Amino acid sequence: MPGKNLLIKEQMISEGLLEDKGSFYLLVRDKLMSSSSYAAALVAGNSRSGPQSWKTTEGEYLKVIEERLVSKI
């Protein structure tokens, strides 16, 4: 993970925004980011697709939510 992203991730952990759950990190409060993919990469430590990485507490992926909303247009 590039240095700047690692520092941001460590800051988010120290501020209580991210909790280390062993095999994953849990975002416990809202944090506005420039994109879902940037946010996913920041948390995961490598390049990720945001829509395929983020899911609700009910297990619904962001990609599914986006597709549902776009189909209503």
mmCIF file with all atom_site columns, C-alpha atoms in Angstrom:
data_model
loop_
_atom_site.group_PDB
_atom_site.id
_atom_site.type_symbol
_atom_site.label_atom_id
_atom_site.label_alt_id
_atom_site.label_comp_id
_atom_site.label_asym_id
_atom_site.label_entity_id
_atom_site.label_seq_id
_atom_site.pdbx_PDB_ins_code
_atom_site.Cartn_x
_atom_site.Cartn_y
_atom_site.Cartn_z
_atom_site.occupancy
_atom_site.B_iso_or_equiv
_atom_site.pdbx_formal_charge
_atom_site.auth_seq_id
_atom_site.auth_comp_id
_atom_site.auth_asym_id
_atom_site.auth_atom_id
_atom_site.pdbx_PDB_model_num
ATOM 1  C CA . MET A 1 1  ? 0.000   0.000   0.000   1.00 0.00 ? 1  MET A CA 1
ATOM 2  C CA . PRO A 1 2  ? 1.446   3.381   -0.923  1.00 0.00 ? 2  PRO A CA 1
ATOM 3  C CA . GLY A 1 3  ? 2.687   5.413   2.036   1.00 0.00 ? 3  GLY A CA 1
ATOM 4  C CA . LYS A 1 4  ? 0.013   8.116   1.981   1.00 0.00 ? 4  LYS A CA 1
ATOM 5  C CA . ASN A 1 5  ? -2.837  5.596   1.920   1.00 0.00 ? 5  ASN A CA 1
ATOM 6  C CA . LEU A 1 6  ? -1.283  3.620   4.750   1.00 0.00 ? 6  LEU A CA 1
ATOM 7  C CA . LEU A 1 7  ? -1.047  6.767   6.865   1.00 0.00 ? 7  LEU A CA 1
ATOM 8  C CA . ILE A 1 8  ? -4.693  7.617   6.145   1.00 0.00 ? 8  ILE A CA 1
ATOM 9  C CA . LYS A 1 9  ? -5.748  4.072   7.043   1.00 0.00 ? 9  LYS A CA 1
ATOM 10 C CA . GLU A 1 10 ? -3.772  4.151   10.297  1.00 0.00 ? 10 GLU A CA 1
ATOM 11 C CA . GLN A 1 11 ? -5.332  7.531   11.128  1.00 0.00 ? 11 GLN A CA 1
ATOM 12 C CA . MET A 1 12 ? -8.819  6.131   10.497  1.00 0.00 ? 12 MET A CA 1
ATOM 13 C CA . ILE A 1 13 ? -8.069  3.227   12.835  1.00 0.00 ? 13 ILE A CA 1
ATOM 14 C CA . SER A 1 14 ? -6.757  5.523   15.576  1.00 0.00 ? 14 SER A CA 1
ATOM 15 C CA . GLU A 1 15 ? -9.835  7.778   15.205  1.00 0.00 ? 15 GLU A CA 1
ATOM 16 C CA . GLY A 1 16 ? -12.147 4.798   15.597  1.00 0.00 ? 16 GLY A CA 1
ATOM 17 C CA . LEU A 1 17 ? -13.501 4.928   12.036  1.00 0.00 ? 17 LEU A CA 1
ATOM 18 C CA . LEU A 1 18 ? -12.070 1.506   11.184  1.00 0.00 ? 18 LEU A CA 1
ATOM 19 C CA . GLU A 1 19 ? -12.026 -1.527  13.441  1.00 0.00 ? 19 GLU A CA 1
ATOM 20 C CA . ASP A 1 20 ? -9.650  -4.429  12.805  1.00 0.00 ? 20 ASP A CA 1
ATOM 21 C CA . LYS A 1 21 ? -11.740 -7.599  12.839  1.00 0.00 ? 21 LYS A CA 1
ATOM 22 C CA . GLY A 1 22 ? -8.851  -9.944  12.062  1.00 0.00 ? 22 GLY A CA 1
ATOM 23 C CA . SER A 1 23 ? -9.605  -10.996 8.489   1.00 0.00 ? 23 SER A CA 1
ATOM 24 C CA . PHE A 1 24 ? -11.214 -7.663  7.563   1.00 0.00 ? 24 PHE A CA 1
ATOM 25 C CA . TYR A 1 25 ? -11.688 -4.046  8.644   1.00 0.00 ? 25 TYR A CA 1
ATOM 26 C CA . LEU A 1 26 ? -15.114 -2.723  9.589   1.00 0.00 ? 26 LEU A CA 1
ATOM 27 C CA . LEU A 1 27 ? -16.005 0.891   8.802   1.00 0.00 ? 27 LEU A CA 1
ATOM 28 C CA . VAL A 1 28 ? -18.029 1.850   11.871  1.00 0.00 ? 28 VAL A CA 1
ATOM 29 C CA . ARG A 1 29 ? -18.928 5.450   10.999  1.00 0.00 ? 29 ARG A CA 1
ATOM 30 C CA . ASP A 1 30 ? -19.598 7.295   7.772   1.00 0.00 ? 30 ASP A CA 1
ATOM 31 C CA . LYS A 1 31 ? -16.549 8.720   5.995   1.00 0.00 ? 31 LYS A CA 1
ATOM 32 C CA . LEU A 1 32 ? -16.919 10.695  2.785   1.00 0.00 ? 32 LEU A CA 1
ATOM 33 C CA . MET A 1 33 ? -14.411 9.592   0.112   1.00 0.00 ? 33 MET A CA 1
ATOM 34 C CA . SER A 1 34 ? -13.896 10.623  -3.502  1.00 0.00 ? 34 SER A CA 1
ATOM 35 C CA . SER A 1 35 ? -15.059 7.204   -4.779  1.00 0.00 ? 35 SER A CA 1
ATOM 36 C CA . SER A 1 36 ? -16.157 3.817   -3.501  1.00 0.00 ? 36 SER A CA 1
ATOM 37 C CA . SER A 1 37 ? -13.163 2.192   -5.216  1.00 0.00 ? 37 SER A CA 1
ATOM 38 C CA . TYR A 1 38 ? -10.693 4.545   -3.504  1.00 0.00 ? 38 TYR A CA 1
ATOM 39 C CA . ALA A 1 39 ? -12.328 3.783   -0.165  1.00 0.00 ? 39 ALA A CA 1
ATOM 40 C CA . ALA A 1 40 ? -12.163 0.034   -0.812  1.00 0.00 ? 40 ALA A CA 1
ATOM 41 C CA . ALA A 1 41 ? -8.503  0.234   -1.828  1.00 0.00 ? 41 ALA A CA 1
ATOM 42 C CA . LEU A 1 42 ? -7.697  2.268   1.261   1.00 0.00 ? 42 LEU A CA 1
ATOM 43 C CA . VAL A 1 43 ? -9.256  -0.303  3.568   1.00 0.00 ? 43 VAL A CA 1
ATOM 44 C CA . ALA A 1 44 ? -8.033  -3.398  1.686   1.00 0.00 ? 44 ALA A CA 1
ATOM 45 C CA . GLY A 1 45 ? -4.526  -2.184  0.965   1.00 0.00 ? 45 GLY A CA 1
ATOM 46 C CA . ASN A 1 46 ? -4.685  -2.938  -2.759  1.00 0.00 ? 46 ASN A CA 1
ATOM 47 C CA . SER A 1 47 ? -6.669  -1.976  -5.845  1.00 0.00 ? 47 SER A CA 1
ATOM 48 C CA . ARG A 1 48 ? -10.353 -2.876  -5.532  1.00 0.00 ? 48 ARG A CA 1
ATOM 49 C CA . SER A 1 49 ? -13.666 -2.318  -7.244  1.00 0.00 ? 49 SER A CA 1
ATOM 50 C CA . GLY A 1 50 ? -15.762 -0.322  -4.816  1.00 0.00 ? 50 GLY A CA 1
ATOM 51 C CA . PRO A 1 51 ? -19.146 -1.511  -6.106  1.00 0.00 ? 51 PRO A CA 1
ATOM 52 C CA . GLN A 1 52 ? -18.009 -5.131  -5.770  1.00 0.00 ? 52 GLN A CA 1
ATOM 53 C CA . SER A 1 53 ? -16.317 -4.625  -2.388  1.00 0.00 ? 53 SER A CA 1
ATOM 54 C CA . TRP A 1 54 ? -18.802 -2.676  -0.267  1.00 0.00 ? 54 TRP A CA 1
ATOM 55 C CA . LYS A 1 55 ? -21.932 -4.250  1.117   1.00 0.00 ? 55 LYS A CA 1
ATOM 56 C CA . THR A 1 56 ? -24.627 -3.325  3.588   1.00 0.00 ? 56 THR A CA 1
ATOM 57 C CA . THR A 1 57 ? -25.054 -4.996  6.964   1.00 0.00 ? 57 THR A CA 1
ATOM 58 C CA . GLU A 1 58 ? -27.742 -7.091  5.246   1.00 0.00 ? 58 GLU A CA 1
ATOM 59 C CA . GLY A 1 59 ? -25.167 -8.350  2.714   1.00 0.00 ? 59 GLY A CA 1
ATOM 60 C CA . GLU A 1 60 ? -26.336 -6.374  -0.324  1.00 0.00 ? 60 GLU A CA 1
ATOM 61 C CA . TYR A 1 61 ? -23.439 -5.189  -2.505  1.00 0.00 ? 61 TYR A CA 1
ATOM 62 C CA . LEU A 1 62 ? -23.147 -1.573  -3.645  1.00 0.00 ? 62 LEU A CA 1
ATOM 63 C CA . LYS A 1 63 ? -23.129 -2.808  -7.258  1.00 0.00 ? 63 LYS A CA 1
ATOM 64 C CA . VAL A 1 64 ? -26.626 -4.275  -6.816  1.00 0.00 ? 64 VAL A CA 1
ATOM 65 C CA . ILE A 1 65 ? -27.910 -1.099  -5.173  1.00 0.00 ? 65 ILE A CA 1
ATOM 66 C CA . GLU A 1 66 ? -26.464 1.066   -7.967  1.00 0.00 ? 66 GLU A CA 1
ATOM 67 C CA . GLU A 1 67 ? -27.970 -1.175  -10.673 1.00 0.00 ? 67 GLU A CA 1
ATOM 68 C CA . ARG A 1 68 ? -31.380 -1.045  -8.996  1.00 0.00 ? 68 ARG A CA 1
ATOM 69 C CA . LEU A 1 69 ? -31.277 2.765   -8.752  1.00 0.00 ? 69 LEU A CA 1
ATOM 70 C CA . VAL A 1 70 ? -30.120 3.208   -12.342 1.00 0.00 ? 70 VAL A CA 1
ATOM 71 C CA . SER A 1 71 ? -32.923 0.955   -13.613 1.00 0.00 ? 71 SER A CA 1
ATOM 72 C CA . LYS A 1 72 ? -35.451 3.369   -12.063 1.00 0.00 ? 72 LYS A CA 1
ATOM 73 C CA . ILE A 1 73 ? -34.252 6.262   -14.243 1.00 0.00 ? 73 ILE A CA 1
#
